Amino acid sequence: MGLGVKRGVCAVILSFLLVLSGCGSKNEVFNYEGQREPAQTLSFFGNKYESENVTVIEEILTAFMLEHPDTRISYESLKGAAYYEALEKRMASGQIDDVFMVNHDTALSFSQAGRLADLSGLEAIGSFSDLMLSQMTEPDGSICWVPTTISAFGLYCNLDLLKAHGREVPANLAEWRETCDYFVARGITPIIANNDISLKTLSIAKGFYALYRDGAQQEAFERINRGEEALSGYLSSGFALAEEFCTLGYIDGEKALATQKTSDDLAQFALGESPFMLTGAWAADRVAALEPDFAFEVTPYPVLEDGAVLVVNPDTRLSVSADSPHAGAALEFVACFLQEDHIRKFADNQCSFSPLADAAAPACREILPLAESYRTETAVIGADSLLDFPVWDLTAEASRRILAGEELDAVMGWLDEQVREAVG
């Protein structure tokens, strides 16, 4: 299956043996030899393929199937971009799964095509934070996806390297520039970036901050959706900052262009040669697993003259196919996934925030500097659902063009043209 990981956990778990494990407890094995065959099988397709993520998913599947012995669930996953390509092909062929994960761009196209079931009747909807409800709820009150985590993006800081050079974690743009200049003068490229999320989240933080600060993002995004304003009018300042960082040698554009997210970049940072890295906070546990010989933390992007900006996204979003022959059972499974204890465990497992209101701080200590910005909701959403075009993919391509050395005006012109085509 190539990059795919077929997870036929259910046939084993419910047909013969069920293995339940608890934190710090001994595994217990229950024999289910006499159990009847399930009446229905749900298919669940997702992009969480790492063993630690899948383990939590399997625990949630197990909990659901124990309460619904007539239902079996099979989980299948693919990595990265290959997942969304496969999801779109399945949707186009009419062979879509009962439950699947979406992002901003796929949810937008699928909901416009009427392919997603309405989830607004789920009891757990009232438990989500106001920030998430503003993202989930359509103008007509329907909900076509629910987030199970909130991912954050930030600046990874090598605390030991900074201390060795008499430097502090930068709290604003002037301090960040000064620290980067210091390392460049000593032949060190200060910022590790990847070819996907690094520059675009940096640019979105800088470009959209004033809108979110003033609560003006809805009106501005509606004007962009109607073609009355250009997206570049807001994001050009952010991409100009990204271009400046490449020009000044803060980021090695050529190297970043070949650097894959959540793999190559983490390995580079773990070497301990650069003080900073731009990527998702969810990678903090993976960096720690590489056993770097330094302490690190993840902070909001210091892109303001007087402070920093946190970028977040509703993430690991679950949708149910409007064409599912098992829609009732699929909705019950999503309701099970949204139980507070399941959400907390799933979010902590991914160094992410819970999308539920009044949720506890994340368990991962390296990302705690992000928690205050998130708690006070002084955050910018990377892929805001109010935007009616694939902003996540378009800004990723714009970032790659900046890394390749294309002129800022040309990149912004390309970006605006893509938005015009998308919104018609």
Short mmCIF file of C-alpha atoms in Angstrom, two decimals:
data_model
loop_
_atom_site.label_atom_id
_atom_site.label_comp_id
_atom_site.label_asym_id
_atom_site.label_seq_id
_atom_site.Cartn_x
_atom_site.Cartn_y
_atom_site.Cartn_z
CA MET A 1 0.00 0.00 0.00
CA GLY A 2 3.01 2.32 -0.36
CA LEU A 3 2.99 4.87 2.41
CA GLY A 4 -0.31 3.60 3.71
CA VAL A 5 -0.68 1.87 7.03
CA LYS A 6 -3.70 -0.40 7.11
CA ARG A 7 -5.02 -0.66 10.63
CA GLY A 8 -7.39 -3.60 10.78
CA VAL A 9 -7.43 -3.49 14.53
CA CYS A 10 -11.09 -4.30 14.88
CA ALA A 11 -11.11 -7.78 13.41
CA VAL A 12 -8.46 -8.83 15.89
CA ILE A 13 -9.77 -6.88 18.85
CA LEU A 14 -13.41 -7.90 18.72
CA SER A 15 -13.32 -11.26 16.99
CA PHE A 16 -10.79 -12.94 19.25
CA LEU A 17 -8.69 -10.92 21.65
CA LEU A 18 -9.19 -7.51 23.17
CA VAL A 19 -6.13 -5.86 24.69
CA LEU A 20 -6.71 -2.92 26.99
CA SER A 21 -3.81 -1.00 28.44
CA GLY A 22 -3.83 1.72 31.06
CA CYS A 23 -1.23 4.23 32.10
CA GLY A 24 1.15 2.49 34.46
CA SER A 25 -1.01 -0.63 34.63
CA LYS A 26 -0.47 -4.16 33.46
CA ASN A 27 -2.03 -5.23 30.17
CA GLU A 28 -5.17 -7.29 30.56
CA VAL A 29 -6.30 -9.73 27.87
CA PHE A 30 -9.96 -10.63 27.48
CA ASN A 31 -11.11 -13.56 25.38
CA TYR A 32 -14.06 -12.78 23.10
CA GLU A 33 -14.22 -16.04 21.18
CA GLY A 34 -17.94 -16.38 21.54
CA GLN A 35 -18.86 -12.90 20.35
CA ARG A 36 -21.22 -12.69 17.39
CA GLU A 37 -20.11 -11.19 14.10
CA PRO A 38 -20.67 -7.39 13.93
CA ALA A 39 -23.67 -6.21 11.98
CA GLN A 40 -21.82 -3.33 10.33
CA THR A 41 -18.29 -2.12 9.62
CA LEU A 42 -17.28 1.54 9.57
CA SER A 43 -14.25 2.71 7.64
CA PHE A 44 -12.16 5.52 9.17
CA PHE A 45 -9.51 7.20 7.00
CA GLY A 46 -6.96 9.62 8.44
CA ASN A 47 -3.53 11.18 8.17
CA LYS A 48 -2.32 10.21 11.63
CA TYR A 49 0.10 7.40 10.93
CA GLU A 50 2.75 7.70 13.67
CA SER A 51 2.61 4.76 16.06
CA GLU A 52 2.06 6.95 19.12
CA ASN A 53 -0.90 8.72 17.47
CA VAL A 54 -2.40 5.50 16.17
CA THR A 55 -2.17 3.94 19.62
CA VAL A 56 -4.48 6.60 21.04
CA ILE A 57 -6.83 6.28 18.06
CA GLU A 58 -7.00 2.53 18.63
CA GLU A 59 -7.84 3.11 22.29
CA ILE A 60 -10.76 5.32 21.25
CA LEU A 61 -11.89 2.77 18.66
CA THR A 62 -11.78 0.07 21.32
CA ALA A 63 -13.82 2.15 23.77
CA PHE A 64 -16.47 2.75 21.10
CA MET A 65 -16.67 -0.87 20.02
CA LEU A 66 -17.03 -2.11 23.58
CA GLU A 67 -20.13 0.08 23.86
CA HIS A 68 -21.33 -0.86 20.35
CA PRO A 69 -20.59 -4.58 19.93
CA ASP A 70 -22.54 -4.70 16.66
CA THR A 71 -20.11 -2.29 15.01
CA ARG A 72 -16.56 -2.83 13.82
CA ILE A 73 -14.25 0.02 12.73
CA SER A 74 -11.22 -0.24 10.48
CA TYR A 75 -8.69 2.60 10.53
CA GLU A 76 -6.42 3.30 7.56
CA SER A 77 -3.89 6.10 7.29
CA LEU A 78 -1.58 7.77 4.80
CA LYS A 79 1.22 10.23 5.39
CA GLY A 80 1.18 13.93 4.55
CA ALA A 81 0.17 15.20 1.14
CA ALA A 82 -0.43 11.65 -0.11
CA TYR A 83 -3.38 11.41 2.28
CA TYR A 84 -5.23 14.41 0.86
CA GLU A 85 -4.56 13.27 -2.71
CA ALA A 86 -6.04 9.87 -1.87
CA LEU A 87 -8.99 11.44 -0.03
CA GLU A 88 -9.89 13.59 -3.03
CA LYS A 89 -9.63 10.59 -5.37
CA ARG A 90 -11.91 8.55 -3.13
CA MET A 91 -14.42 11.35 -3.00
CA ALA A 92 -14.34 11.77 -6.78
CA SER A 93 -14.84 8.04 -7.30
CA GLY A 94 -17.74 7.83 -4.87
CA GLN A 95 -15.86 5.40 -2.64
CA ILE A 96 -15.45 7.73 0.30
CA ASP A 97 -15.08 6.37 3.83
CA ASP A 98 -17.70 6.73 6.57
CA VAL A 99 -15.47 8.93 8.75
CA PHE A 100 -12.37 10.78 7.62
CA MET A 101 -10.04 13.64 8.51
CA VAL A 102 -10.11 16.92 6.59
CA ASN A 103 -8.22 20.19 6.63
CA HIS A 104 -9.43 23.69 5.72
CA ASP A 105 -9.01 23.20 1.98
CA THR A 106 -10.61 19.75 1.64
CA ALA A 107 -13.46 20.63 4.00
CA LEU A 108 -14.18 23.70 1.89
CA SER A 109 -14.39 21.80 -1.40
CA PHE A 110 -16.30 18.82 0.03
CA SER A 111 -18.86 20.94 1.87
CA GLN A 112 -19.47 23.08 -1.22
CA ALA A 113 -20.20 19.85 -3.10
CA GLY A 114 -22.65 18.71 -0.41
CA ARG A 115 -20.60 15.65 0.48
CA LEU A 116 -20.33 16.19 4.25
CA ALA A 117 -22.96 15.28 6.83
CA ASP A 118 -24.26 17.87 9.31
CA LEU A 119 -22.75 17.32 12.77
CA SER A 120 -24.52 20.18 14.54
CA GLY A 121 -26.80 17.78 16.42
CA LEU A 122 -23.95 16.20 18.37
CA GLU A 123 -24.27 16.86 22.08
CA ALA A 124 -20.57 17.66 22.40
CA ILE A 125 -20.85 20.72 20.12
CA GLY A 126 -21.77 22.88 23.11
CA SER A 127 -18.48 21.94 24.78
CA PHE A 128 -16.25 23.63 22.20
CA SER A 129 -14.59 26.98 22.80
CA ASP A 130 -16.08 30.08 21.23
CA LEU A 131 -13.03 30.38 18.97
CA MET A 132 -13.62 26.89 17.59
CA LEU A 133 -17.37 27.36 17.26
CA SER A 134 -16.72 30.44 15.14
CA GLN A 135 -14.67 28.25 12.81
CA MET A 136 -16.94 25.20 12.73
CA THR A 137 -20.34 26.81 12.26
CA GLU A 138 -21.64 27.61 8.77
CA PRO A 139 -23.89 30.65 8.17
CA ASP A 140 -26.94 28.36 8.14
CA GLY A 141 -25.96 26.83 11.49
CA SER A 142 -24.75 23.53 10.10
CA ILE A 143 -21.41 22.00 11.05
CA CYS A 144 -19.56 19.77 8.60
CA TRP A 145 -16.44 19.04 10.64
CA VAL A 146 -15.29 19.00 14.25
CA PRO A 147 -11.72 19.56 15.47
CA THR A 148 -10.20 17.06 17.87
CA THR A 149 -7.05 19.13 18.49
CA ILE A 150 -5.77 22.66 17.97
CA SER A 151 -2.31 22.73 16.46
CA ALA A 152 0.00 25.64 17.18
CA PHE A 153 3.00 27.01 15.30
CA GLY A 154 5.93 28.69 16.93
CA LEU A 155 9.59 29.51 17.25
CA TYR A 156 11.70 26.69 18.63
CA CYS A 157 14.53 28.15 20.72
CA ASN A 158 17.74 26.33 21.68
CA LEU A 159 18.03 27.68 25.21
CA ASP A 160 21.53 26.40 25.86
CA LEU A 161 22.96 27.85 22.64
CA LEU A 162 21.35 31.21 23.31
CA LYS A 163 22.69 31.25 26.87
CA ALA A 164 26.19 30.29 25.71
CA HIS A 165 26.21 33.39 23.51
CA GLY A 166 24.69 35.68 26.14
CA ARG A 167 21.35 35.89 24.32
CA GLU A 168 17.75 35.72 25.53
CA VAL A 169 14.67 34.27 23.88
CA PRO A 170 13.51 37.17 21.65
CA ALA A 171 10.32 38.86 22.81
CA ASN A 172 9.82 41.15 19.79
CA LEU A 173 11.00 41.67 16.23
CA ALA A 174 13.88 44.02 17.09
CA GLU A 175 15.33 41.50 19.55
CA TRP A 176 14.90 38.67 17.06
CA ARG A 177 16.66 40.61 14.29
CA GLU A 178 19.48 41.56 16.64
CA THR A 179 20.01 37.96 17.71
CA CYS A 180 19.90 36.71 14.12
CA ASP A 181 22.44 39.36 13.06
CA TYR A 182 24.70 38.23 15.88
CA PHE A 183 24.72 34.60 14.72
CA VAL A 184 25.01 35.44 11.01
CA ALA A 185 28.12 37.50 11.82
CA ARG A 186 29.60 34.34 13.30
CA GLY A 187 28.85 32.20 10.26
CA ILE A 188 25.78 30.51 11.74
CA THR A 189 22.43 30.38 9.92
CA PRO A 190 20.14 31.16 12.85
CA ILE A 191 16.73 29.92 11.63
CA ILE A 192 15.92 26.43 10.36
CA ALA A 193 12.90 26.45 8.04
CA ASN A 194 11.08 23.81 6.02
CA ASN A 195 9.48 24.06 2.56
CA ASP A 196 5.88 23.96 3.74
CA ILE A 197 4.68 25.60 6.94
CA SER A 198 7.59 27.73 8.18
CA LEU A 199 7.36 30.83 6.01
CA LYS A 200 3.61 30.76 5.52
CA THR A 201 2.81 30.69 9.24
CA LEU A 202 5.40 33.40 9.88
CA SER A 203 3.82 35.53 7.14
CA ILE A 204 0.28 34.91 8.35
CA ALA A 205 1.28 35.87 11.90
CA LYS A 206 2.74 39.17 10.71
CA GLY A 207 0.14 39.95 8.05
CA PHE A 208 -3.13 39.02 9.78
CA TYR A 209 -2.33 40.02 13.35
CA ALA A 210 -3.91 43.49 13.22
CA LEU A 211 -7.17 42.05 11.88
CA TYR A 212 -7.51 39.58 14.75
CA ARG A 213 -6.38 42.15 17.31
CA ASP A 214 -9.16 44.50 16.20
CA GLY A 215 -11.75 41.77 15.64
CA ALA A 216 -11.95 42.83 11.99
CA GLN A 217 -11.04 39.57 10.31
CA GLN A 218 -14.58 38.55 9.35
CA GLU A 219 -15.30 41.77 7.45
CA ALA A 220 -11.89 41.75 5.79
CA PHE A 221 -12.14 38.10 4.74
CA GLU A 222 -15.61 38.66 3.31
CA ARG A 223 -14.26 41.49 1.17
CA ILE A 224 -11.45 39.23 -0.08
CA ASN A 225 -13.97 36.45 -0.80
CA ARG A 226 -16.05 38.90 -2.86
CA GLY A 227 -12.99 40.06 -4.78
CA GLU A 228 -13.22 43.58 -3.36
CA GLU A 229 -9.80 43.40 -1.74
CA ALA A 230 -6.62 41.50 -2.51
CA LEU A 231 -5.20 38.93 -0.11
CA SER A 232 -1.76 40.42 -0.71
CA GLY A 233 -2.97 43.66 0.84
CA TYR A 234 -2.72 41.86 4.17
CA LEU A 235 -0.07 39.18 3.64
CA SER A 236 2.53 41.15 1.68
CA SER A 237 4.01 42.56 4.90
CA GLY A 238 4.41 39.03 6.24
CA PHE A 239 5.98 37.64 3.08
CA ALA A 240 8.21 40.72 2.89
CA LEU A 241 9.52 39.78 6.32
CA ALA A 242 10.11 36.20 5.12
CA GLU A 243 11.93 37.51 2.06
CA GLU A 244 14.04 39.79 4.24
CA PHE A 245 15.03 36.88 6.48
CA CYS A 246 16.22 34.94 3.42
CA THR A 247 18.08 37.92 1.97
CA LEU A 248 19.89 38.67 5.24
CA GLY A 249 20.94 35.06 5.67
CA TYR A 250 18.72 34.39 8.68
CA ILE A 251 17.23 31.53 6.62
CA ASP A 252 19.08 29.52 3.96
CA GLY A 253 16.42 29.59 1.22
CA GLU A 254 18.06 26.98 -0.97
CA LYS A 255 18.46 24.55 1.92
CA ALA A 256 14.96 25.21 3.24
CA LEU A 257 13.49 24.52 -0.18
CA ALA A 258 14.73 20.93 0.14
CA THR A 259 13.86 20.57 3.83
CA GLN A 260 10.79 18.45 4.58
CA LYS A 261 8.65 19.43 7.55
CA THR A 262 8.61 17.35 10.71
CA SER A 263 11.57 15.29 9.56
CA ASP A 264 14.54 17.04 7.95
CA ASP A 265 14.01 20.23 9.93
CA LEU A 266 13.84 18.42 13.26
CA ALA A 267 17.03 16.51 12.53
CA GLN A 268 18.81 19.77 11.68
CA PHE A 269 17.60 21.50 14.84
CA ALA A 270 18.58 18.53 17.03
CA LEU A 271 22.21 18.99 15.96
CA GLY A 272 22.25 22.08 18.16
CA GLU A 273 24.00 24.31 15.65
CA SER A 274 21.19 26.84 15.10
CA PRO A 275 19.32 28.75 17.80
CA PHE A 276 15.89 28.77 16.11
CA MET A 277 13.45 26.67 14.08
CA LEU A 278 10.04 27.55 12.62
CA THR A 279 7.52 24.72 12.63
CA GLY A 280 4.55 23.16 14.40
CA ALA A 281 4.50 22.79 18.16
CA TRP A 282 3.26 19.22 17.68
CA ALA A 283 6.84 18.26 16.80
CA ALA A 284 8.15 19.06 20.30
CA ASP A 285 7.92 15.46 21.49
CA ARG A 286 9.63 14.29 18.32
CA VAL A 287 12.49 16.71 18.85
CA ALA A 288 12.81 15.46 22.42
CA ALA A 289 12.85 11.87 21.13
CA LEU A 290 15.95 12.72 19.09
CA GLU A 291 17.68 13.29 22.44
CA PRO A 292 19.34 16.64 21.71
CA ASP A 293 21.98 17.65 24.23
CA PHE A 294 20.26 20.98 24.91
CA ALA A 295 17.07 22.34 26.42
CA PHE A 296 14.52 24.01 24.16
CA GLU A 297 11.14 25.69 24.26
CA VAL A 298 8.57 26.84 21.72
CA THR A 299 7.37 30.45 21.84
CA PRO A 300 4.98 32.59 19.74
CA TYR A 301 6.48 34.27 16.68
CA PRO A 302 8.22 37.54 17.75
CA VAL A 303 7.11 39.44 14.64
CA LEU A 304 5.73 42.60 16.26
CA GLU A 305 7.57 45.70 17.34
CA ASP A 306 6.16 45.21 20.82
CA GLY A 307 5.49 41.50 21.10
CA ALA A 308 4.79 38.12 19.55
CA VAL A 309 1.93 36.32 17.75
CA LEU A 310 0.65 32.78 18.16
CA VAL A 311 -0.64 30.98 15.06
CA VAL A 312 -3.12 28.12 15.57
CA ASN A 313 -5.30 25.87 13.45
CA PRO A 314 -8.32 23.70 14.22
CA ASP A 315 -6.75 20.33 13.50
CA THR A 316 -7.36 16.61 13.05
CA ARG A 317 -10.84 17.58 11.93
CA LEU A 318 -13.35 14.75 11.64
CA SER A 319 -16.10 14.65 9.03
CA VAL A 320 -18.78 12.11 8.18
CA SER A 321 -19.70 11.31 4.62
CA ALA A 322 -23.17 12.54 3.66
CA ASP A 323 -23.43 9.38 1.56
CA SER A 324 -22.44 6.94 4.30
CA PRO A 325 -24.76 3.91 4.55
CA HIS A 326 -23.87 3.84 8.26
CA ALA A 327 -24.39 7.53 9.02
CA GLY A 328 -26.02 6.90 12.40
CA ALA A 329 -23.18 4.73 13.66
CA ALA A 330 -20.60 7.13 12.18
CA LEU A 331 -22.12 10.03 14.13
CA GLU A 332 -22.09 7.95 17.30
CA PHE A 333 -18.40 7.20 16.76
CA VAL A 334 -17.56 10.90 16.31
CA ALA A 335 -19.51 11.63 19.51
CA CYS A 336 -17.39 9.03 21.29
CA PHE A 337 -14.18 10.59 19.94
CA LEU A 338 -15.28 13.99 21.30
CA GLN A 339 -15.53 12.80 24.89
CA GLU A 340 -13.43 15.06 27.11
CA ASP A 341 -11.02 12.35 28.27
CA HIS A 342 -10.46 11.16 24.68
CA ILE A 343 -9.85 14.70 23.42
CA ARG A 344 -7.44 15.48 26.25
CA LYS A 345 -5.40 12.33 25.65
CA PHE A 346 -5.38 12.82 21.88
CA ALA A 347 -4.32 16.49 22.14
CA ASP A 348 -1.59 15.80 24.71
CA ASN A 349 -0.35 12.96 22.54
CA GLN A 350 0.24 15.48 19.73
CA CYS A 351 1.62 18.38 21.82
CA SER A 352 -1.50 20.31 20.88
CA PHE A 353 -4.30 22.20 22.60
CA SER A 354 -7.75 20.86 23.32
CA PRO A 355 -10.52 22.54 21.29
CA LEU A 356 -12.92 22.29 24.21
CA ALA A 357 -13.76 25.25 26.45
CA ASP A 358 -11.94 25.54 29.79
CA ALA A 359 -9.43 22.87 28.78
CA ALA A 360 -6.31 22.34 30.85
CA ALA A 361 -2.90 23.47 29.65
CA PRO A 362 -1.10 20.98 27.41
CA ALA A 363 1.02 18.32 29.07
CA CYS A 364 4.08 19.03 26.91
CA ARG A 365 6.22 21.43 28.98
CA GLU A 366 8.24 22.69 25.99
CA ILE A 367 5.15 24.37 24.51
CA LEU A 368 3.88 25.96 27.71
CA PRO A 369 5.12 29.42 26.57
CA LEU A 370 2.39 29.20 23.93
CA ALA A 371 -0.35 28.51 26.45
CA GLU A 372 -0.85 32.08 27.68
CA SER A 373 -1.39 33.41 24.16
CA TYR A 374 -3.85 30.63 23.45
CA ARG A 375 -5.66 30.98 26.78
CA THR A 376 -6.32 34.67 26.18
CA GLU A 377 -7.28 33.92 22.55
CA THR A 378 -4.78 36.47 21.23
CA ALA A 379 -4.06 34.15 18.33
CA VAL A 380 -4.18 34.26 14.57
CA ILE A 381 -5.78 31.32 12.75
CA GLY A 382 -3.54 29.99 10.01
CA ALA A 383 -6.33 28.62 7.81
CA ASP A 384 -9.43 30.55 8.83
CA SER A 385 -12.69 28.93 7.78
CA LEU A 386 -14.03 32.35 6.83
CA LEU A 387 -11.77 32.28 3.76
CA ASP A 388 -13.50 30.68 0.77
CA PHE A 389 -10.36 29.52 -1.02
CA PRO A 390 -7.53 27.05 -0.28
CA VAL A 391 -5.40 29.49 1.70
CA TRP A 392 -3.25 26.76 3.29
CA ASP A 393 -2.05 25.33 -0.03
CA LEU A 394 -1.70 28.71 -1.73
CA THR A 395 0.43 30.22 1.01
CA ALA A 396 2.62 27.11 1.04
CA GLU A 397 3.33 27.55 -2.67
CA ALA A 398 3.94 31.27 -2.18
CA SER A 399 6.48 30.36 0.52
CA ARG A 400 8.30 27.99 -1.82
CA ARG A 401 8.51 30.74 -4.42
CA ILE A 402 10.05 33.11 -1.88
CA LEU A 403 12.56 30.44 -0.86
CA ALA A 404 13.45 29.93 -4.53
CA GLY A 405 14.31 33.62 -4.83
CA GLU A 406 11.30 34.84 -6.78
CA GLU A 407 10.59 38.56 -6.36
CA LEU A 408 8.00 39.46 -3.73
CA ASP A 409 5.79 41.47 -6.13
CA ALA A 410 5.65 38.54 -8.55
CA VAL A 411 4.76 36.10 -5.76
CA MET A 412 2.01 38.36 -4.43
CA GLY A 413 0.66 38.85 -7.95
CA TRP A 414 0.53 35.09 -8.42
CA LEU A 415 -1.19 34.67 -5.03
CA ASP A 416 -3.90 37.22 -5.83
CA GLU A 417 -4.53 35.64 -9.23
CA GLN A 418 -5.03 32.22 -7.62
CA VAL A 419 -7.50 33.68 -5.14
CA ARG A 420 -9.45 35.40 -7.93
CA GLU A 421 -9.71 32.13 -9.83
CA ALA A 422 -10.80 30.26 -6.71
CA VAL A 423 -13.57 32.65 -5.66
CA GLY A 424 -14.76 33.27 -9.22
#
